[in-house]
Short mmCIF file of C-alpha atoms in Angstrom, two decimals:
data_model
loop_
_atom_site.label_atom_id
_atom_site.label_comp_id
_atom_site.label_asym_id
_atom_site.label_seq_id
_atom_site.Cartn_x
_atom_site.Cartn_y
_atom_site.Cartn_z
CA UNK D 1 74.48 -53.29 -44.79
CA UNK D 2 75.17 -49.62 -43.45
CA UNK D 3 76.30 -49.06 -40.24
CA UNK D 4 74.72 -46.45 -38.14
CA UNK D 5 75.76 -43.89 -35.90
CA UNK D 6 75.89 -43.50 -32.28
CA UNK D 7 76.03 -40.85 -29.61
CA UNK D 8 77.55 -41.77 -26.26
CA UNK D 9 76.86 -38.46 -23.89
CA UNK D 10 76.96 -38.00 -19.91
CA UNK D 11 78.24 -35.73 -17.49
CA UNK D 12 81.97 -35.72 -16.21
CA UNK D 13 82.69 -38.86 -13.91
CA UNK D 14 79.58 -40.67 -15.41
CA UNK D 15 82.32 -43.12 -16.02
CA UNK D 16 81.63 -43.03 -20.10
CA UNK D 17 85.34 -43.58 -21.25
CA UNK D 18 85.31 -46.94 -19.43
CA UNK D 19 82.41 -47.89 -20.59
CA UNK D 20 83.63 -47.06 -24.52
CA UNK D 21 86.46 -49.10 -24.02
CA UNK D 22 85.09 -52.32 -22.52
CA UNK D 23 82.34 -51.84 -25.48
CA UNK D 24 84.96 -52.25 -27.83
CA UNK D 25 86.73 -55.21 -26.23
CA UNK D 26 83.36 -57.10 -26.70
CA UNK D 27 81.31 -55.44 -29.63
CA UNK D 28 82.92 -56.13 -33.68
CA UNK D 29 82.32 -53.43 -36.53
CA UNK D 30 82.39 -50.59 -34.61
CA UNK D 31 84.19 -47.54 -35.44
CA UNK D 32 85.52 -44.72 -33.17
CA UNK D 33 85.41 -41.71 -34.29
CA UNK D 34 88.70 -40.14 -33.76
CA UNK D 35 88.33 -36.06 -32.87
CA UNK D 36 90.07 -33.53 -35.45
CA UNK D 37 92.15 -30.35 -33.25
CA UNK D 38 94.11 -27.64 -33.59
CA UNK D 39 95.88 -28.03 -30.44
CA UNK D 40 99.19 -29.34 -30.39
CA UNK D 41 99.92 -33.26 -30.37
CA UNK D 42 101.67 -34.47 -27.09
CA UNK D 43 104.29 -36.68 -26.40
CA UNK D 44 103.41 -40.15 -27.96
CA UNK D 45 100.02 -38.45 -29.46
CA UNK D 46 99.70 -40.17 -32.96
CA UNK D 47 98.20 -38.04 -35.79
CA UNK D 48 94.74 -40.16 -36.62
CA UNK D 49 95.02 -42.11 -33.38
CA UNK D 50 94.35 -39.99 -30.63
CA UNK D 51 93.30 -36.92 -32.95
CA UNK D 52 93.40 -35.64 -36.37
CA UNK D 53 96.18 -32.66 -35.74
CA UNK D 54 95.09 -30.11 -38.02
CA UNK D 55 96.36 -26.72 -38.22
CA UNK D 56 93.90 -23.50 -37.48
CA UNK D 57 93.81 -22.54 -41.24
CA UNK D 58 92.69 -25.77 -42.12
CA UNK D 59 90.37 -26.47 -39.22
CA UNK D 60 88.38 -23.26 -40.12
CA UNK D 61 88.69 -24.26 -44.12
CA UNK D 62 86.86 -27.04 -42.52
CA UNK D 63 83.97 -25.37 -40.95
CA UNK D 64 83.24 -23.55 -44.00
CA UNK D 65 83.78 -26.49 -46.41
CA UNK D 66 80.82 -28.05 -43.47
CA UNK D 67 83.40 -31.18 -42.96
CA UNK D 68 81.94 -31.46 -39.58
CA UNK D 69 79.35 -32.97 -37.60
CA UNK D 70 79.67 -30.76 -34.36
CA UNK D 71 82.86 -28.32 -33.34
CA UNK D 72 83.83 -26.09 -30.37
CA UNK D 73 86.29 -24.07 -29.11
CA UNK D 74 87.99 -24.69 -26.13
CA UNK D 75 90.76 -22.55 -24.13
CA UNK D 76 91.53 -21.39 -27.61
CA UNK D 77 91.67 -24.47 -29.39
CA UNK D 78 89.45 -26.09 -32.26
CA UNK D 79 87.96 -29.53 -31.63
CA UNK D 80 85.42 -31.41 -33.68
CA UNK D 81 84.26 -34.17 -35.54
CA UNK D 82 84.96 -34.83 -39.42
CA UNK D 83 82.26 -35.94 -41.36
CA UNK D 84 84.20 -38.17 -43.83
CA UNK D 85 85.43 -40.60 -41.46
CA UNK D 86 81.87 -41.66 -40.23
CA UNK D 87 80.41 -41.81 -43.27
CA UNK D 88 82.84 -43.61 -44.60
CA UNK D 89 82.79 -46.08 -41.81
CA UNK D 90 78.90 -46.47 -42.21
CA UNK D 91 79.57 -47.00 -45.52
CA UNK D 92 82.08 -49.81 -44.62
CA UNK D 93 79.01 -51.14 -42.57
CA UNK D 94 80.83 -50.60 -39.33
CA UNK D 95 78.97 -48.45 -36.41
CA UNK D 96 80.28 -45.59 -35.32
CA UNK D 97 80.64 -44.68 -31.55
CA UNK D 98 80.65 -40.78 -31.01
CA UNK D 99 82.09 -40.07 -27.26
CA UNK D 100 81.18 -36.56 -27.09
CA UNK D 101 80.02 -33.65 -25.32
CA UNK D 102 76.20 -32.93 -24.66
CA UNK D 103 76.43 -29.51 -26.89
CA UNK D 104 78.51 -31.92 -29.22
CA UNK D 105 75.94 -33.74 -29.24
CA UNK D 106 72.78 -31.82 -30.06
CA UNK D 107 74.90 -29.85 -33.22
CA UNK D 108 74.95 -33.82 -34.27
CA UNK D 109 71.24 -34.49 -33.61
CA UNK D 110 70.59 -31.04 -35.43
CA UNK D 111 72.51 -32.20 -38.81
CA UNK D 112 71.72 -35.56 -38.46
CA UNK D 113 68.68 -36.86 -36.97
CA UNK D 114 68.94 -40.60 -37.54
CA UNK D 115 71.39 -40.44 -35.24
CA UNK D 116 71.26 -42.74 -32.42
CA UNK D 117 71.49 -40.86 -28.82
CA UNK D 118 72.38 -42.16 -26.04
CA UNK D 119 72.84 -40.46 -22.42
CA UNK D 120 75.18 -42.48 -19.77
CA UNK D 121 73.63 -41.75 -16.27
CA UNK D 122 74.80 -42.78 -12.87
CA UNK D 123 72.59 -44.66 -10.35
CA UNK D 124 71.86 -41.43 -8.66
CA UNK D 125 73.09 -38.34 -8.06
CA UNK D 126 74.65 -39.35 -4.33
CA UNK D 127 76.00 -41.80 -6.30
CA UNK D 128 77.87 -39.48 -8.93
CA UNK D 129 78.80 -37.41 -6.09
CA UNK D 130 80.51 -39.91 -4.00
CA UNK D 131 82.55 -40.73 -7.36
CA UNK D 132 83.50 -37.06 -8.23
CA UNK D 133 85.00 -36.77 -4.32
CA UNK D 134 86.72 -40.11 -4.58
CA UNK D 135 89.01 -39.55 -7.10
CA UNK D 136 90.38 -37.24 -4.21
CA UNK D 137 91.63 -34.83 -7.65
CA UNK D 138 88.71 -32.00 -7.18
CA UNK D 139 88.28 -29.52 -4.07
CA UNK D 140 84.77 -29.58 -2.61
CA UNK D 141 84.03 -26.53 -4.90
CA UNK D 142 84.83 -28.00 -8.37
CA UNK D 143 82.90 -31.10 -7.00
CA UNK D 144 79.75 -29.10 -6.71
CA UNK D 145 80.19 -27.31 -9.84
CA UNK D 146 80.70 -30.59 -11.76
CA UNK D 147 77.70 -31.55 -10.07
CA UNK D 148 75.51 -28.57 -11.18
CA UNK D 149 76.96 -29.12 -14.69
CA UNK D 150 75.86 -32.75 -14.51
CA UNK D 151 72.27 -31.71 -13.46
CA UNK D 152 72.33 -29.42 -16.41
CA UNK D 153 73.04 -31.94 -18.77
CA UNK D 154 70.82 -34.54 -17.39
CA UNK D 155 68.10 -32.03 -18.14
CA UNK D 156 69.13 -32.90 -22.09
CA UNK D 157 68.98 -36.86 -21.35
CA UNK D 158 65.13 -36.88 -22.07
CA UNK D 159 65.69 -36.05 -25.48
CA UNK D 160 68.01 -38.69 -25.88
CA UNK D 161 66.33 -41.74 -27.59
CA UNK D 162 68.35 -43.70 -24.67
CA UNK D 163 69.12 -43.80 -21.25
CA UNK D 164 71.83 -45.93 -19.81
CA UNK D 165 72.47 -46.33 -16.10
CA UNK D 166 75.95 -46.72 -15.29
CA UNK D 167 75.33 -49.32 -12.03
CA UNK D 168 78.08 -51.60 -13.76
CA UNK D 169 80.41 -51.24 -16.72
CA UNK D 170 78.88 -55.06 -17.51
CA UNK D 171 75.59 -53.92 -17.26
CA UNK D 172 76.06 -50.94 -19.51
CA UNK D 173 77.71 -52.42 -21.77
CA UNK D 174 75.35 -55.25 -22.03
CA UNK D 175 72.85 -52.69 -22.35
CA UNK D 176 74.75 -50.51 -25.55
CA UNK D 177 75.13 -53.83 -27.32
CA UNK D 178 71.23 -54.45 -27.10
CA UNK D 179 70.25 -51.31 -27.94
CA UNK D 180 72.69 -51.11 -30.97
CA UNK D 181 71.36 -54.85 -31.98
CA UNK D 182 67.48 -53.65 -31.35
CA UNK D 183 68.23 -50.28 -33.95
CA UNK D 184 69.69 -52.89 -36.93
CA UNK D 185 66.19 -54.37 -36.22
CA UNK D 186 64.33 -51.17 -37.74
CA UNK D 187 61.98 -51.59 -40.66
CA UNK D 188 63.60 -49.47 -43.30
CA UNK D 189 66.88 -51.27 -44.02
CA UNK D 190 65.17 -54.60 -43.29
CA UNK D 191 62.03 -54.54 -45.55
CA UNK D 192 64.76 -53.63 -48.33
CA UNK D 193 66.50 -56.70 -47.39
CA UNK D 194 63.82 -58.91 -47.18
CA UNK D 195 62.87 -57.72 -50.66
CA UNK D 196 66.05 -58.23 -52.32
CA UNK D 197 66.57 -54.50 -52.73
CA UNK Z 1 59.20 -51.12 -12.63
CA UNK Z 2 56.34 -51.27 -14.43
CA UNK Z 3 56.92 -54.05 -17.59
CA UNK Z 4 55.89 -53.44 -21.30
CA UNK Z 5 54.10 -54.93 -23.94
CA UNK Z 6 55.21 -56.49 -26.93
CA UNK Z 7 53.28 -57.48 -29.58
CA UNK Z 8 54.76 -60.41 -31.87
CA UNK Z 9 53.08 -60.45 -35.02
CA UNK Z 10 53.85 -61.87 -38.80
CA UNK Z 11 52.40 -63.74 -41.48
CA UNK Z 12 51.58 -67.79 -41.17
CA UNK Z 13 54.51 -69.99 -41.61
CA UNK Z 14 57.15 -67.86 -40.70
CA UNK Z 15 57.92 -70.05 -37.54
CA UNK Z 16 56.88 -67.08 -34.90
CA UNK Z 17 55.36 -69.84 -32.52
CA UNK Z 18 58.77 -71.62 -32.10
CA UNK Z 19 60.87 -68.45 -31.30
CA UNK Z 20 57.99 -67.10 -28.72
CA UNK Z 21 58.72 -70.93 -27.08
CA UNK Z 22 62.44 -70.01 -27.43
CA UNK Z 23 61.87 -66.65 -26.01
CA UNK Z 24 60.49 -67.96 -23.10
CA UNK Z 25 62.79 -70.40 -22.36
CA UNK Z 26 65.56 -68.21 -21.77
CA UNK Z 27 64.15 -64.88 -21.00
CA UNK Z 28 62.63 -64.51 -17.22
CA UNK Z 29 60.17 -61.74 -16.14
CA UNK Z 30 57.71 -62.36 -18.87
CA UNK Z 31 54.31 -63.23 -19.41
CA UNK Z 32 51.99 -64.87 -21.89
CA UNK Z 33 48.89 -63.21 -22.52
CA UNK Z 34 46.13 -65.97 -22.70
CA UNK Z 35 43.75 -65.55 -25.26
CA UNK Z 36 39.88 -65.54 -24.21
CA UNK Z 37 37.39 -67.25 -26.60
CA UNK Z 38 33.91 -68.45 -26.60
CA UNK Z 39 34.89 -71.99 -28.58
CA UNK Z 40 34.47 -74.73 -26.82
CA UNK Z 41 37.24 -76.41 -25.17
CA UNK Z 42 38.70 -79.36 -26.77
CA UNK Z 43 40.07 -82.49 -24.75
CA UNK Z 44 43.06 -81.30 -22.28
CA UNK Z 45 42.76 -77.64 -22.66
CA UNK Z 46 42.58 -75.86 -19.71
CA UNK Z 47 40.64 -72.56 -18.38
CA UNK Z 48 43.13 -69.82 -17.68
CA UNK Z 49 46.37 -71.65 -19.54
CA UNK Z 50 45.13 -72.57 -23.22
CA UNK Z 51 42.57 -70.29 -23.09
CA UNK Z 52 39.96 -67.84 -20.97
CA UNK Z 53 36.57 -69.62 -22.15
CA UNK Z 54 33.74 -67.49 -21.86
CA UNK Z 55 29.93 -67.76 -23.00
CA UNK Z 56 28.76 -65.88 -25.67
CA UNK Z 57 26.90 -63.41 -22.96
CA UNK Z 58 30.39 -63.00 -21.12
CA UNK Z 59 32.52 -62.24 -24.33
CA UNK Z 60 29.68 -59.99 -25.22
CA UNK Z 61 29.19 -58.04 -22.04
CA UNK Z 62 33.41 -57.70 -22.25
CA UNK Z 63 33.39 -56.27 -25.63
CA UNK Z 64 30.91 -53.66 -23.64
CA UNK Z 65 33.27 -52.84 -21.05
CA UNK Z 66 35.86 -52.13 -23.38
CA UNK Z 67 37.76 -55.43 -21.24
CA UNK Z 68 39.51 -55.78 -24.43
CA UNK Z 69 42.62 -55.62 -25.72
CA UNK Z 70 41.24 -56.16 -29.78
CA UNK Z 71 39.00 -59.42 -30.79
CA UNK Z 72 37.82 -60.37 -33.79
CA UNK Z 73 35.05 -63.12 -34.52
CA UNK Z 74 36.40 -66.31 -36.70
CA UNK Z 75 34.43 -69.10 -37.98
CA UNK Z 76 31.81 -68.51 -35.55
CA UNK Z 77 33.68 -68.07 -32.58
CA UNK Z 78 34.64 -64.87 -30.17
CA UNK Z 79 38.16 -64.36 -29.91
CA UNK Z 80 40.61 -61.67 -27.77
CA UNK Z 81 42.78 -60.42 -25.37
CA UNK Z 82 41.60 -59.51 -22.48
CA UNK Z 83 43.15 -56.31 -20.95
CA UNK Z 84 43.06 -57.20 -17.30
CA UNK Z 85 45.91 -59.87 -17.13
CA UNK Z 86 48.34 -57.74 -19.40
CA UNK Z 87 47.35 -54.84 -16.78
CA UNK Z 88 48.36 -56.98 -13.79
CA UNK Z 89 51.36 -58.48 -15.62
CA UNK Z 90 52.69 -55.18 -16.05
CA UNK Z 91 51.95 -53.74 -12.86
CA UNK Z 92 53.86 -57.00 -11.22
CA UNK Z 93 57.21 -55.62 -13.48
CA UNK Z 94 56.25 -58.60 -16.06
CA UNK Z 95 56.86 -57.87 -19.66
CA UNK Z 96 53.92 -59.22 -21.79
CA UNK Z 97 54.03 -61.13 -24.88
CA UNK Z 98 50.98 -60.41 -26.94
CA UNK Z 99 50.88 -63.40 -30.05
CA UNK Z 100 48.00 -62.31 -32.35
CA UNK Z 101 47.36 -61.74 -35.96
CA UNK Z 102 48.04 -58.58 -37.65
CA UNK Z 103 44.69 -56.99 -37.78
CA UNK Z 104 44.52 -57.51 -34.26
CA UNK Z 105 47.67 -55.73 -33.59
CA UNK Z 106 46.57 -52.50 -35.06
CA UNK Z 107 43.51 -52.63 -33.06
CA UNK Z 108 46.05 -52.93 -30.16
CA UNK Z 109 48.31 -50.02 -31.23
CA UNK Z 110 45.14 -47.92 -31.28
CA UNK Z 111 44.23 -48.37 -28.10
CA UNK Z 112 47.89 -48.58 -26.68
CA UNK Z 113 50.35 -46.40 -28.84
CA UNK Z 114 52.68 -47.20 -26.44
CA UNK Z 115 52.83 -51.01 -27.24
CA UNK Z 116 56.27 -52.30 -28.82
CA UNK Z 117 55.08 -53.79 -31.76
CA UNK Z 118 57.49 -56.41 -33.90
CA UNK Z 119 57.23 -58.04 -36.72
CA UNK Z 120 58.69 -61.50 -37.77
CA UNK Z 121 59.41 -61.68 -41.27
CA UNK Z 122 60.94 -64.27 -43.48
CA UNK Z 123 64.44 -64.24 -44.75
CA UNK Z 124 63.16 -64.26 -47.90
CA UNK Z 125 59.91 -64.55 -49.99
CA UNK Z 126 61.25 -67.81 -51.71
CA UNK Z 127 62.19 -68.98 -48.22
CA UNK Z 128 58.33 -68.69 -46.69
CA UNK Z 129 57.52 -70.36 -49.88
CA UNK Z 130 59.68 -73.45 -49.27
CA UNK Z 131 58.84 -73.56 -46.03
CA UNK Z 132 54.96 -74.15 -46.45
CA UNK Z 133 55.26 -76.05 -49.33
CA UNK Z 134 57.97 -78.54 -47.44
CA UNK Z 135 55.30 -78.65 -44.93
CA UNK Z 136 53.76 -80.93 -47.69
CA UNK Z 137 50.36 -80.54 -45.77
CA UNK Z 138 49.26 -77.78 -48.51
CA UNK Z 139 47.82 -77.68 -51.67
CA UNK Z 140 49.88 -75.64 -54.74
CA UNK Z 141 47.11 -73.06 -54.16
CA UNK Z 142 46.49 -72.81 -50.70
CA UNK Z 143 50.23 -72.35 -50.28
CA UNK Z 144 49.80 -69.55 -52.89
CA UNK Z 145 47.08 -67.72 -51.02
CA UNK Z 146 49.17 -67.98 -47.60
CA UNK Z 147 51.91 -66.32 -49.46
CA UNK Z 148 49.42 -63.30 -51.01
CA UNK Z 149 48.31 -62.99 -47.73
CA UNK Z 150 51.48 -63.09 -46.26
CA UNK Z 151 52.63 -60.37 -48.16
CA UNK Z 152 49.72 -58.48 -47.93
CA UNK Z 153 50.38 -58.37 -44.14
CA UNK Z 154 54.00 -57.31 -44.76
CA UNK Z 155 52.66 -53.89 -46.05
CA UNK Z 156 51.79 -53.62 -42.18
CA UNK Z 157 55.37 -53.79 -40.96
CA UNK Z 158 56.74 -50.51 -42.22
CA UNK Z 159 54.67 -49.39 -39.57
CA UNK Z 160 56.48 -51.54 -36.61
CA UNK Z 161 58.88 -50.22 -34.70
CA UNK Z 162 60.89 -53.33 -35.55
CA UNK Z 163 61.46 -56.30 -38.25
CA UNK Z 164 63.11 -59.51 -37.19
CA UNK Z 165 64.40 -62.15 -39.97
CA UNK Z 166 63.62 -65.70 -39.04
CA UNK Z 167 66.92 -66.73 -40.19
CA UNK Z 168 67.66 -69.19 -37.39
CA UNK Z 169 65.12 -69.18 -34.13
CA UNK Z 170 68.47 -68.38 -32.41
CA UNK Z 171 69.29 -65.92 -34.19
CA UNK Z 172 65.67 -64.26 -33.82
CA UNK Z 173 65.24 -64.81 -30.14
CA UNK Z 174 68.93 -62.67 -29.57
CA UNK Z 175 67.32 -60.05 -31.34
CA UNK Z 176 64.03 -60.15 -29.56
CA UNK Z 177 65.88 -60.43 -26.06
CA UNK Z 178 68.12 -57.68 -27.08
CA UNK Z 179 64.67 -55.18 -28.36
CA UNK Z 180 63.32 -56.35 -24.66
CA UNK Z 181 66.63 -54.78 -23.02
CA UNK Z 182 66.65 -51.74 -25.00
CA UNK Z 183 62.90 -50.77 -25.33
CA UNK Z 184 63.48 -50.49 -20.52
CA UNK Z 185 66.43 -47.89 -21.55
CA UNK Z 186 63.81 -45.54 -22.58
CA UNK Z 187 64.44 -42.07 -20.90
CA UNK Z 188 60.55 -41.58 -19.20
CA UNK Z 189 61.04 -44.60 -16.93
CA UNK Z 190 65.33 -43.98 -16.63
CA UNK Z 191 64.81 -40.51 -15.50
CA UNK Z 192 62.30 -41.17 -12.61
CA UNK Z 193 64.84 -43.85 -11.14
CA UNK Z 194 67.66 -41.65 -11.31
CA UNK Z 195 65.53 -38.94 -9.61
CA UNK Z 196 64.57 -41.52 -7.09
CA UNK Z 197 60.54 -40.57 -7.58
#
């Protein structure tokens, strides 16, 4: 059976990353789709590990050649998502996990709408606060502009065809599991199934 | 938080009574919506846990309050489900179970589009066979008209928004329990926690 895609989206210190990882400790068949760049691979960075390292004539062969599912630039450098390396996980019948940004994100919904969305949230906005100013990293002024940035991308979360509150990494992972279970439950692929197709 | 509703729905024989038993076994916070009728009781049922039993008059002056749910008339006899107990149910954070027949699910979704409505389907056609002819209760062509009917009432779950396979009750009540958990990640209800209205 084909596997299906996910998006995993939330705002900076949402806590998403742990969250992916502890998913993939528990959850089989899934896929992670690895991010294609242009920038240059780092000490111990492993070419289709960490990224695809592609070079800037190729990444914009790419884009025209429409080999991805979303791509930005960043502090002059290409980042994105190949298309051949989720499809041909779905077509393995694995899921694929998309960490990505919010923008990411809706170039993804725009191509392909099956696509499963779903936003990470935290318990509440005092609560993401108190997170961002922990790490003790950010100076009161890149806390509140993370903040306002988080508020703006919350505004995208009712879109989403999920919300998942990020109380504990348990929970929300308990939570991705069942909503990735309840979507193999949808009438299309299982009618076909049932009817030998 | 307000609960949901859930219909459970699919054709006779495919075992739906055991899994909602299952279901409620293991999964806390829900509730059983108790049919109303105007049959008479038999020995050992009781008001209010087997059944609502009304008089005719009653069941009539219900279906003229619009105090239903759907109902259909069988053999003589008034049958539905009432709205007022799902109502409080929900309002007490209960999920409700609605266990009714396919016709009376669509009256259901017309009233409530926002009803969760899943259907339990055989593994297989030859499967549902077996199984009501090992019943060995059946004769060659009542099992035969079960089946037409049966798959006449399949036509109906394209239109769910989800198709579980009785493989194993096990099996069935994991995916029901994980639908449950994914259907109270919707953003409408996620977003006014978050926001703490």
């Amino acid at each position: 059976m084909k596997g299906k895609t996910f998006i995993i989206a939330g705002p900076s210190g949402v806590g998403k990353g742990t969250i992916i990882q502890a998913l993939f400790a528990q959850q089989k068949n899934l896929y992670f789709s690895v991010s294609a760049t242009t920038r240059a691979p780092r000490p111990g960075e492993v070419d289709g590990v960490h990224y695809h390292f592609l070079t800037r004539e190729q990444f914009l062969r790419w884009i025209e050649e429409d080999a991805f599912l979303e791509h930005a630039e960043y502090i002059g450098n290409f980042y994105g998502t190949p298309k051949r390396y989720v499809d041909e996980a779905m077509d393995r019948g694995e899921d694929v996990i998309l960490d990505i940004e919010v923008q990411g994100a809706e170039q993804v919904y725009q191509k392909r709408p099956d696509t499963i969305r779903i936003f990470i949230a935290p318990p509440s906005w005092q609560e993401l606060e108190r997170r961002l100013t922990s790490r003790g990293t950010e100076t009161p002024e890149k806390v509140r502009s993370r903040l306002a940035r988080a508020r703006e991308e919350f505004s995208y979360a009712e879109g989403y065809n999920y919300v998942v509150i990020n109380n504990t990494v348990e929970e929300a992972v308990r939570e991705i599991q069942a909503i990735i279970c309840a979507e193999h439950c949808r009438p299309a692929q299982r009618i076909a199934l049932i009817n030998g197709m």
